[in-house]
XYZ file of C-alpha atoms in Angstrom:
625
model
C 18.307 19.261 -17.294
C 14.793 17.854 -17.420
C 12.404 17.474 -14.472
C 11.418 13.966 -13.429
C 8.155 13.797 -15.407
C 9.704 15.043 -18.660
C 12.690 12.723 -18.253
C 10.407 9.695 -17.732
C 8.305 10.646 -20.765
C 11.436 11.074 -22.939
C 12.866 7.697 -21.885
C 9.525 5.933 -22.463
C 9.210 7.414 -25.966
C 12.740 6.378 -26.911
C 12.234 2.855 -25.585
C 8.961 2.552 -27.472
C 10.461 3.725 -30.763
C 13.693 1.763 -30.453
C 13.939 -1.455 -32.482
C 17.143 -3.363 -31.942
C 18.593 -6.794 -32.598
C 17.178 -9.528 -30.385
C 13.849 -7.819 -29.557
C 10.756 -10.007 -29.935
C 7.570 -8.563 -31.439
C 4.946 -9.391 -34.071
C 5.099 -9.239 -37.853
C 2.486 -9.301 -40.599
C 2.525 -12.290 -42.916
C -0.182 -13.618 -45.238
C -2.987 -11.535 -43.715
C -2.024 -12.728 -40.255
C 0.107 -11.658 -37.305
C 2.846 -13.974 -36.043
C 5.618 -13.704 -33.441
C 9.125 -12.936 -34.694
C 12.563 -11.773 -33.572
C 14.804 -9.116 -35.156
C 18.070 -10.722 -36.264
C 19.747 -7.802 -37.981
C 19.083 -4.120 -38.690
C 19.994 -2.996 -42.224
C 20.368 0.708 -42.982
C 19.557 1.260 -46.647
C 19.965 5.021 -46.448
C 19.263 8.071 -44.359
C 15.525 7.430 -44.252
C 15.235 3.759 -45.211
C 15.736 0.973 -42.648
C 14.930 -2.706 -43.134
C 14.901 -5.496 -40.580
C 15.916 -9.099 -41.065
C 13.636 -11.199 -38.851
C 13.104 -14.861 -38.064
C 9.596 -16.223 -37.479
C 9.081 -18.021 -34.152
C 7.124 -21.216 -33.545
C 5.326 -22.466 -30.450
C 8.482 -22.952 -28.379
C 10.087 -19.847 -29.897
C 12.072 -21.984 -32.301
C 12.954 -20.283 -35.639
C 10.747 -21.401 -38.525
C 11.968 -19.089 -41.304
C 13.535 -15.732 -42.177
C 12.187 -12.627 -43.893
C 13.200 -9.037 -44.719
C 10.534 -6.518 -43.724
C 10.085 -2.773 -43.295
C 9.200 -1.027 -40.065
C 5.552 -0.661 -41.144
C 5.169 -4.451 -41.250
C 6.185 -4.839 -37.602
C 3.829 -4.450 -34.609
C 5.599 -3.075 -31.568
C 4.830 -4.424 -28.126
C 3.781 -2.177 -25.292
C 6.352 -1.393 -22.632
C 6.220 -3.899 -19.746
C 6.110 -1.082 -17.148
C 4.179 2.119 -16.480
C 5.423 5.726 -16.242
C 5.074 5.658 -12.459
C 7.348 2.630 -12.291
C 9.853 4.354 -14.564
C 9.875 7.422 -12.276
C 10.509 5.218 -9.275
C 13.370 3.494 -11.129
C 14.961 6.875 -11.948
C 14.808 7.952 -8.287
C 16.427 4.722 -7.080
C 19.268 4.695 -9.609
C 20.357 8.346 -9.162
C 21.742 10.232 -6.178
C 20.921 13.768 -7.336
C 18.819 15.648 -9.859
C 19.404 18.722 -12.038
C 21.535 17.210 -13.478
C 20.642 13.563 -12.913
C 23.700 11.531 -11.815
C 23.806 7.723 -11.672
C 25.255 5.836 -8.721
C 28.902 4.942 -9.361
C 28.363 1.212 -8.914
C 25.602 1.155 -11.545
C 27.617 3.193 -14.022
C 30.620 0.905 -13.551
C 28.505 -2.265 -13.779
C 26.887 -1.302 -17.096
C 29.917 0.453 -18.610
C 28.388 3.946 -18.613
C 30.858 6.820 -18.796
C 30.810 9.297 -15.910
C 32.378 12.119 -17.917
C 30.462 15.372 -17.923
C 28.830 16.495 -21.209
C 30.325 19.545 -22.902
C 27.379 21.814 -22.020
C 27.782 21.093 -18.274
C 31.555 21.372 -17.892
C 31.384 25.118 -17.335
C 28.844 24.707 -14.522
C 29.803 21.522 -12.672
C 32.835 19.415 -11.830
C 33.593 16.247 -9.837
C 35.299 16.631 -6.449
C 36.107 13.408 -4.509
C 33.564 11.518 -6.603
C 30.761 14.023 -5.938
C 29.305 16.442 -8.480
C 29.853 20.064 -7.346
C 28.344 23.285 -8.676
C 30.943 25.985 -9.573
C 28.652 28.759 -8.372
C 28.135 27.267 -4.919
C 31.850 26.472 -4.624
C 32.842 30.072 -5.378
C 30.234 31.392 -2.960
C 31.490 29.151 -0.175
C 35.091 30.198 -0.870
C 34.144 33.891 -0.667
C 32.384 33.338 2.626
C 35.383 31.469 4.032
C 37.874 34.163 2.971
C 35.781 37.174 3.964
C 34.164 35.982 7.154
C 36.563 34.876 9.890
C 33.711 34.811 12.392
C 32.004 32.109 10.356
C 35.214 30.048 10.411
C 35.425 30.394 14.158
C 31.784 29.342 14.589
C 32.428 26.353 12.371
C 35.402 25.281 14.543
C 33.313 25.684 17.704
C 30.523 23.585 16.200
C 32.982 20.824 15.283
C 34.411 20.893 18.817
C 30.937 20.570 20.343
C 30.067 17.767 17.969
C 33.242 15.908 18.936
C 32.514 16.277 22.649
C 28.929 15.100 22.156
C 30.182 12.063 20.270
C 32.569 11.199 23.114
C 29.711 11.464 25.606
C 27.574 9.144 23.542
C 30.397 6.609 23.484
C 30.786 6.861 27.236
C 27.105 5.965 27.698
C 27.971 2.400 26.707
C 30.489 2.002 29.552
C 29.060 2.165 33.073
C 30.245 1.086 36.539
C 33.634 0.405 38.091
C 34.806 -2.446 40.247
C 36.869 -0.786 43.010
C 37.781 -4.068 44.744
C 39.862 -5.475 41.934
C 40.772 -2.137 40.401
C 39.294 -3.319 37.085
C 36.679 -1.544 35.012
C 33.544 -3.563 34.232
C 32.017 -2.671 30.854
C 28.223 -2.795 30.743
C 26.785 -2.536 27.248
C 23.677 -0.370 27.009
C 21.407 -1.773 24.276
C 19.005 0.518 22.523
C 15.956 -1.468 21.473
C 14.555 -2.523 19.046
C 17.396 -4.533 17.510
C 17.726 -7.523 15.171
C 15.274 -10.140 16.449
C 17.731 -13.030 16.446
C 20.095 -11.017 18.688
C 17.464 -10.423 21.389
C 18.219 -12.300 24.612
C 15.873 -13.005 27.542
C 15.911 -10.226 30.130
C 14.686 -9.787 33.697
C 12.259 -7.075 32.623
C 10.603 -9.208 29.928
C 6.834 -9.806 30.257
C 5.450 -13.335 30.470
C 5.402 -14.433 26.820
C 2.849 -17.024 25.789
C 3.590 -20.028 23.629
C 2.863 -19.212 20.002
C -0.033 -21.360 18.729
C 0.536 -23.709 15.826
C -1.311 -22.537 12.710
C -3.872 -24.814 11.035
C -2.826 -26.280 7.687
C -5.999 -27.993 6.459
C -5.967 -26.578 2.933
C -7.449 -28.594 0.089
C -4.839 -27.491 -2.432
C -1.171 -28.468 -1.951
C 0.601 -26.232 0.591
C 3.123 -24.958 -1.981
C 0.202 -23.768 -4.157
C -1.565 -21.692 -1.481
C 0.412 -18.584 -2.504
C -0.866 -18.829 -6.097
C -4.401 -19.461 -4.806
C -4.293 -16.298 -2.670
C -2.736 -14.181 -5.410
C -5.373 -15.096 -8.031
C -8.275 -14.750 -5.591
C -7.032 -11.393 -4.250
C -6.630 -10.005 -7.781
C -10.106 -11.139 -8.868
C -11.652 -9.704 -5.682
C -9.769 -6.383 -5.819
C -10.424 -5.712 -9.529
C -13.889 -7.324 -9.627
C -15.534 -4.183 -11.049
C -12.999 -3.885 -13.843
C -13.304 -7.611 -14.644
C -17.145 -7.633 -14.325
C -16.796 -10.591 -11.962
C -18.914 -10.661 -8.805
C -16.829 -11.533 -5.693
C -16.634 -15.019 -4.181
C -15.100 -16.363 -0.981
C -11.678 -17.954 -0.719
C -13.199 -21.284 0.397
C -15.508 -21.373 -2.636
C -12.601 -20.652 -4.958
C -10.465 -23.372 -3.324
C -13.304 -25.909 -3.579
C -13.902 -24.996 -7.229
C -10.208 -25.489 -8.078
C -10.251 -28.968 -6.550
C -13.568 -29.980 -8.146
C -13.556 -32.341 -11.145
C -16.376 -30.659 -13.073
C -15.042 -29.249 -16.342
C -17.690 -26.519 -16.822
C -18.061 -25.200 -13.284
C -19.538 -21.684 -13.510
C -17.092 -20.116 -11.048
C -14.061 -21.497 -12.937
C -15.482 -20.656 -16.369
C -16.304 -17.058 -15.381
C -12.896 -16.504 -13.796
C -11.036 -17.608 -16.929
C -13.449 -15.832 -19.290
C -13.232 -12.440 -17.557
C -9.427 -12.539 -17.550
C -9.334 -13.509 -21.234
C -11.815 -10.732 -22.122
C -9.583 -8.209 -20.370
C -6.602 -9.319 -22.480
C -8.677 -9.018 -25.676
C -9.872 -5.499 -24.751
C -6.288 -4.357 -24.216
C -5.443 -4.844 -27.926
C -2.092 -6.275 -26.986
C -0.199 -9.458 -27.672
C -3.076 -11.835 -26.990
C -5.546 -9.747 -29.010
C -3.226 -9.810 -32.016
C -2.798 -13.557 -31.640
C -6.584 -14.102 -31.562
C -7.016 -11.967 -34.675
C -4.435 -14.134 -36.405
C -6.528 -17.198 -35.482
C -9.674 -15.378 -36.725
C -11.617 -16.169 -33.595
C -14.890 -14.489 -32.709
C -14.620 -11.889 -29.975
C -17.351 -13.429 -27.778
C -16.329 -15.999 -25.182
C -19.087 -18.424 -24.173
C -19.485 -21.501 -21.986
C -18.677 -23.656 -25.029
C -15.799 -21.709 -26.601
C -13.871 -20.594 -23.481
C -11.533 -23.604 -23.645
C -10.510 -22.690 -27.234
C -9.466 -19.203 -26.101
C -7.627 -20.683 -23.135
C -5.711 -23.071 -25.426
C -4.797 -20.121 -27.685
C -3.435 -18.307 -24.660
C -1.319 -21.308 -23.638
C -0.074 -21.588 -27.255
C 0.979 -17.959 -27.188
C 2.904 -18.178 -23.893
C 6.353 -19.652 -23.434
C 5.321 -21.973 -20.548
C 6.461 -25.310 -21.951
C 5.320 -27.237 -18.864
C 1.705 -26.159 -19.467
C 1.602 -27.139 -23.143
C 1.088 -30.782 -22.163
C -2.373 -29.882 -20.789
C -3.640 -28.322 -24.031
C -4.817 -31.644 -25.460
C -6.740 -32.477 -22.263
C -8.430 -29.056 -22.274
C -9.381 -29.337 -25.956
C -11.059 -32.700 -25.300
C -13.277 -30.936 -22.702
C -11.659 -32.478 -19.622
C -10.371 -29.345 -17.896
C -11.592 -30.659 -14.517
C -9.175 -33.620 -14.712
C -6.141 -31.329 -14.578
C -4.301 -31.277 -11.234
C -5.004 -28.264 -8.956
C -1.398 -27.039 -9.108
C -1.611 -26.865 -12.949
C -4.943 -24.992 -12.808
C -3.458 -22.444 -10.420
C -0.352 -22.068 -12.555
C -2.547 -21.282 -15.606
C -4.546 -18.727 -13.614
C -1.371 -17.169 -12.223
C -0.064 -16.744 -15.766
C -3.349 -15.107 -16.803
C -3.184 -12.689 -13.862
C 0.424 -11.762 -14.643
C -0.567 -10.857 -18.219
C -3.610 -8.955 -16.947
C -1.401 -6.862 -14.658
C 0.597 -5.723 -17.703
C -2.455 -4.425 -19.584
C -3.055 -0.701 -20.040
C -6.507 -0.974 -18.450
C -5.092 -2.182 -15.139
C -2.138 0.217 -15.263
C -4.373 3.219 -15.894
C -6.619 2.221 -13.019
C -3.616 1.810 -10.710
C -2.198 5.190 -11.791
C -5.593 6.750 -11.109
C -5.704 5.182 -7.648
C -2.162 6.391 -6.906
C -3.116 9.950 -7.853
C -6.209 9.720 -5.650
C -4.050 8.445 -2.777
C -1.826 11.503 -3.174
C -4.873 13.792 -3.228
C -6.265 12.191 -0.070
C -2.885 12.533 1.609
C -2.653 16.205 0.632
C -6.199 16.856 1.939
C -5.370 15.094 5.178
C -2.186 17.103 5.641
C -4.069 20.325 4.864
C -6.676 19.542 7.511
C -3.948 18.732 10.030
C -2.306 22.122 9.351
C -5.645 23.888 9.741
C -6.319 22.107 13.029
C -2.862 23.005 14.315
C -3.414 26.630 13.303
C -6.811 26.661 14.993
C -5.386 25.219 18.230
C -2.595 27.776 18.167
C -5.048 30.650 17.693
C -7.275 29.371 20.499
C -4.278 29.076 22.791
C -3.227 32.647 22.004
C -6.802 33.855 22.510
C -7.057 32.164 25.914
C -3.683 33.584 26.926
C -4.743 37.106 25.918
C -8.023 36.651 27.774
C -6.261 35.490 30.951
C -3.896 38.483 30.751
C -6.858 40.896 30.413
C -8.669 39.238 33.333
C -5.539 39.488 35.492
C -5.200 43.181 34.649
C -8.840 43.793 35.605
C -8.391 41.946 38.908
C -5.225 43.906 39.693
C -6.975 47.262 39.005
C -9.894 46.313 41.203
C -7.563 45.348 44.068
C -5.660 48.610 43.723
C -8.908 50.554 43.960
C -9.830 48.703 47.128
C -6.434 49.244 48.788
C -6.229 53.024 48.262
C -7.865 53.748 51.635
C -9.596 56.909 50.405
C -12.932 55.039 50.187
C -14.979 53.493 52.895
C -16.096 49.860 53.076
C -19.312 50.531 51.147
C -17.471 52.241 48.340
C -14.943 49.369 48.253
C -17.724 46.858 48.156
C -19.415 48.694 45.292
C -16.117 48.894 43.380
C -15.570 45.184 43.846
C -19.057 44.439 42.551
C -18.519 46.684 39.533
C -15.177 45.019 38.748
C -16.704 41.577 39.170
C -19.601 42.469 36.878
C -17.177 43.815 34.293
C -15.048 40.665 34.591
C -18.107 38.430 34.196
C -19.274 40.483 31.230
C -15.913 40.131 29.461
C -15.715 36.389 30.201
C -19.225 35.740 28.991
C -18.699 37.694 25.801
C -15.376 36.062 24.884
C -16.507 32.532 25.742
C -19.816 33.069 23.952
C -17.993 34.266 20.825
C -15.678 31.270 20.906
C -18.571 28.832 21.457
C -20.522 30.377 18.585
C -17.455 30.152 16.327
C -16.942 26.495 17.228
C -20.641 25.851 16.648
C -20.614 27.413 13.175
C -17.454 25.552 12.099
C -18.665 22.135 13.200
C -22.394 22.399 12.398
C -21.717 21.304 8.833
C -19.879 18.178 10.024
C -22.131 16.831 12.776
C -25.506 18.184 13.805
C -25.591 15.898 16.818
C -22.291 17.145 18.245
C -23.357 20.746 17.590
C -26.527 20.184 19.597
C -24.513 18.733 22.476
C -22.221 21.725 22.458
C -25.170 24.087 22.335
C -26.806 22.381 25.319
C -23.613 22.421 27.333
C -23.138 26.084 26.433
C -26.605 27.044 27.694
C -26.066 25.066 30.885
C -22.725 26.760 31.488
C -24.342 30.242 31.061
C -26.688 29.445 33.931
C -23.834 28.252 36.138
C -21.801 31.456 36.083
C -18.745 32.803 34.281
C -15.985 30.719 35.913
C -17.747 27.368 35.554
C -18.678 28.383 32.008
C -15.045 28.869 31.018
C -14.027 25.460 32.416
C -17.005 23.615 30.876
C -16.623 25.232 27.492
C -12.887 24.480 27.402
C -13.604 20.813 28.144
C -16.226 20.592 25.377
C -13.929 22.231 22.837
C -11.250 19.652 23.578
C -13.629 16.696 23.222
C -15.339 17.611 19.951
C -12.233 17.915 17.711
C -10.940 14.571 19.076
C -14.072 12.674 18.078
C -14.325 14.393 14.697
C -10.619 13.755 14.093
C -11.119 10.029 14.712
C -14.084 9.983 12.356
C -12.119 11.742 9.642
C -9.219 9.332 10.141
C -11.546 6.336 9.716
C -13.090 7.996 6.678
C -9.700 8.425 5.011
C -8.735 4.818 5.785
C -11.965 3.555 4.216
C -11.437 5.698 1.134
C -7.864 4.422 0.711
C -8.992 0.818 1.064
C -11.462 1.348 -1.779
C -8.560 2.355 -4.016
C -6.690 -0.941 -4.036
C -3.065 -0.839 -5.165
C -1.490 -3.906 -3.597
C -1.868 -6.139 -0.532
C 1.060 -5.976 1.874
C 1.752 -8.391 4.741
C 1.127 -7.243 8.310
C 4.751 -7.998 9.123
C 7.262 -10.753 9.929
C 8.295 -12.549 13.084
C 11.836 -13.239 14.283
C 12.147 -16.248 11.929
C 11.059 -14.189 8.876
C 7.643 -15.886 8.633
C 5.218 -13.449 7.013
C 1.695 -12.741 8.320
C -1.098 -11.763 5.928
C -4.621 -10.505 6.552
C -7.219 -10.188 3.795
C -10.263 -8.253 4.949
C -12.504 -10.280 2.613
C -11.464 -13.545 4.298
C -10.857 -12.674 7.958
C -8.211 -15.262 8.818
C -4.586 -14.434 9.594
C -2.471 -16.443 7.143
C 1.110 -17.404 7.944
C 3.687 -17.885 5.176
C 6.977 -19.620 5.942
C 10.269 -17.933 5.131
C 10.898 -20.342 2.207
C 7.365 -19.647 0.784
C 6.539 -23.377 0.755
C 4.364 -23.804 3.853
C 1.174 -21.957 4.759
C -1.107 -21.940 7.792
C -3.765 -19.768 9.367
C -5.311 -18.585 12.635
C -9.113 -18.332 12.623
C -10.116 -17.587 16.242
C -9.800 -14.588 18.556
C -8.073 -16.736 21.187
C -5.317 -17.680 18.731
C -4.913 -13.993 17.791
C -4.503 -13.002 21.461
C -1.929 -15.753 22.023
C -0.038 -14.644 18.922
C 0.104 -11.006 20.093
C 1.285 -11.967 23.588
C 4.025 -14.187 22.131
C 5.735 -11.327 20.233
C 8.866 -9.773 21.710
C 8.811 -6.032 21.001
C 12.579 -5.761 21.610
C 13.068 -7.140 18.100
C 12.598 -4.935 15.060
C 10.393 -7.294 13.049
C 8.196 -8.489 15.892
C 7.705 -4.941 17.190
C 6.466 -3.812 13.764
C 4.205 -6.891 13.522
C 2.845 -6.239 17.045
C 2.075 -2.626 16.095
C 0.136 -3.682 12.975
C -1.830 -6.357 14.838
C -2.788 -3.823 17.513
C -3.793 -1.319 14.850
C -6.190 -3.715 13.101
C -7.128 -5.715 16.229
C -10.768 -4.593 16.394
C -11.403 -5.189 12.696
C -9.658 -8.583 12.710
C -11.665 -9.701 15.761
C -14.916 -8.585 14.141
C -14.145 -10.564 10.978
C -13.030 -13.639 12.963
C -16.208 -13.616 15.073
C -18.326 -13.188 11.952
C -16.480 -16.079 10.321
C -16.926 -18.286 13.412
C -20.665 -17.572 13.470
C -21.014 -18.419 9.771
C -19.010 -21.619 10.301
C -21.257 -22.656 13.207
C -24.392 -22.021 11.132
C -22.878 -23.991 8.265
C -22.111 -26.991 10.510
C -25.631 -26.860 11.980
C -27.162 -26.885 8.500
C -24.978 -29.827 7.449
C -26.027 -31.798 10.522
C -29.667 -31.017 9.771
C -29.209 -32.383 6.242
C -27.610 -35.587 7.600
C -30.441 -36.164 10.102
C -33.074 -36.120 7.381
C -34.488 -39.276 5.920
C -32.977 -40.502 2.690
C -36.352 -39.965 1.012
C -36.419 -36.221 1.797
C -32.713 -35.452 1.818
C -31.840 -32.185 0.067
C -30.049 -32.333 -3.274
C -26.219 -32.057 -3.171
C -26.294 -28.475 -4.452
C -28.331 -27.382 -1.386
C -25.630 -28.554 0.978
C -23.769 -25.483 2.443
C -20.459 -27.169 1.705
C -21.333 -27.039 -2.017
C -22.136 -23.326 -2.120
C -19.512 -22.864 -4.862
C -21.697 -24.955 -7.201
C -24.454 -22.327 -6.992
C -22.216 -19.371 -7.938
C -23.716 -16.882 -10.407
C -21.772 -13.982 -11.903
C -24.170 -11.087 -11.223
C -21.837 -8.551 -12.864
C -21.406 -10.475 -16.103
C -20.839 -8.334 -19.151
C -23.499 -8.817 -21.781
């Protein structure tokens, strides 16, 4: 019975070493590497295995057969990482130690659910559930030897039944005594399925949802590919050695007819270099073509054509001739985006990207563990302070009670009583000052390393409270101690969010509305993009007014719109900041364009100086030499 990590490693090793009929890989032939498929496995002996393969052409059509040994075959890397394999194991099993598959999966794939010989003495199936003999015997002994436990169990079941009946009765309220009939009023617990939500008297005044803008330059059904490629290049820009560019510049470059546009050339070149560095399928194919490893402004189209030759995308093979003639810019935008999407999909399967993602996932877990540890420490600190204050109040009450008893004894005159009261008050003030001073000094020492400014504020308030007297000091100091952890907690929360954003794993939508339209927000773009439920139409909101109308149009009684409303409220400040920044840049851009138009034709700026053609001036500042 292996733990999860060892089980995933064992499965990955077996899958990597397993060669079976039908698997596609690469074989060595005539000092080159070519794609092939295993047709038959021939066992020549205990230690000798040969494979009958067929060589594959461009469209994976067989071009010839051969008999090779295992050393002449180049195995492909697994199309998934260890983290993905662990997740798959968790989803397909319902228990561990031993791992047991779900019944429906075992039945679907013809896997036997019989226990292995080594586990039959420890486990058995009871009503379709795996049961441990040891726990079963222990439970039986407790049931036979402890009648009190049986009685408690029966009482618990009775209480549970009564509670269930009460919960059912909550759905039926009111009686109509006139007709003698019972009127059933259904109590709805929100949120529910959005399409089942009906207008109610307590609903707020919903606004009309604004219509999103759809003025994209690429076809609307290609906006998803445009966003996917741009988001990948922006998120992994350091790994690709590709300096970031805006979504508008990328869209304009895709629709431009220039064949050697720097932004387009650098995007393709960096993705192709990543595939070559990975030493995978594309690298082996390039070695078979005996290409040089350096991709330049002149040779990038040759590497791109080799990539299209290697892939099985038959609909893209018709563009190879156009690209080889140097007319890449004449290809339609949807074909360009389809080529880039294919490149990104292959890049996501490389070991370089997987290792980076695994590293980011581990760092996410470390940040989460640190955050949980700090939360536990803060809770412990609050608990200790509460206990300290309670003990202090008890000691102060005891001192007050003793002083009152001394006054009420009657054996002393008024002067003696007055002196006793003063002594008790001085003692009380002395204890209060000492305890509060110790607590203030402790808070000062703990937080001085975090914020010098906040420590100075606390120190000033502490000195002021000492001059005011013991009672005012206790109240003031308690207020300051409550304020400081709140501000520092918010700062730490923002710090953790920024650190997690730096470690990009994937972009998730903000949520969905009642009609299953998805809402996306990319912090590098600022706009809120809307994707239809059929993934064919796209739109966007680019002003704060549209964002406010969208939020006020959501009905929080529905599950999807409540979750979307929560996410929009969470990122509201950041979204508004980005939208206002975008609006200001757009206004400056329009002003500059109008200034260019107003100039005389003799002094008009060149086309490249026009703000609308900023994508023509792109330079890859992170280019790998």
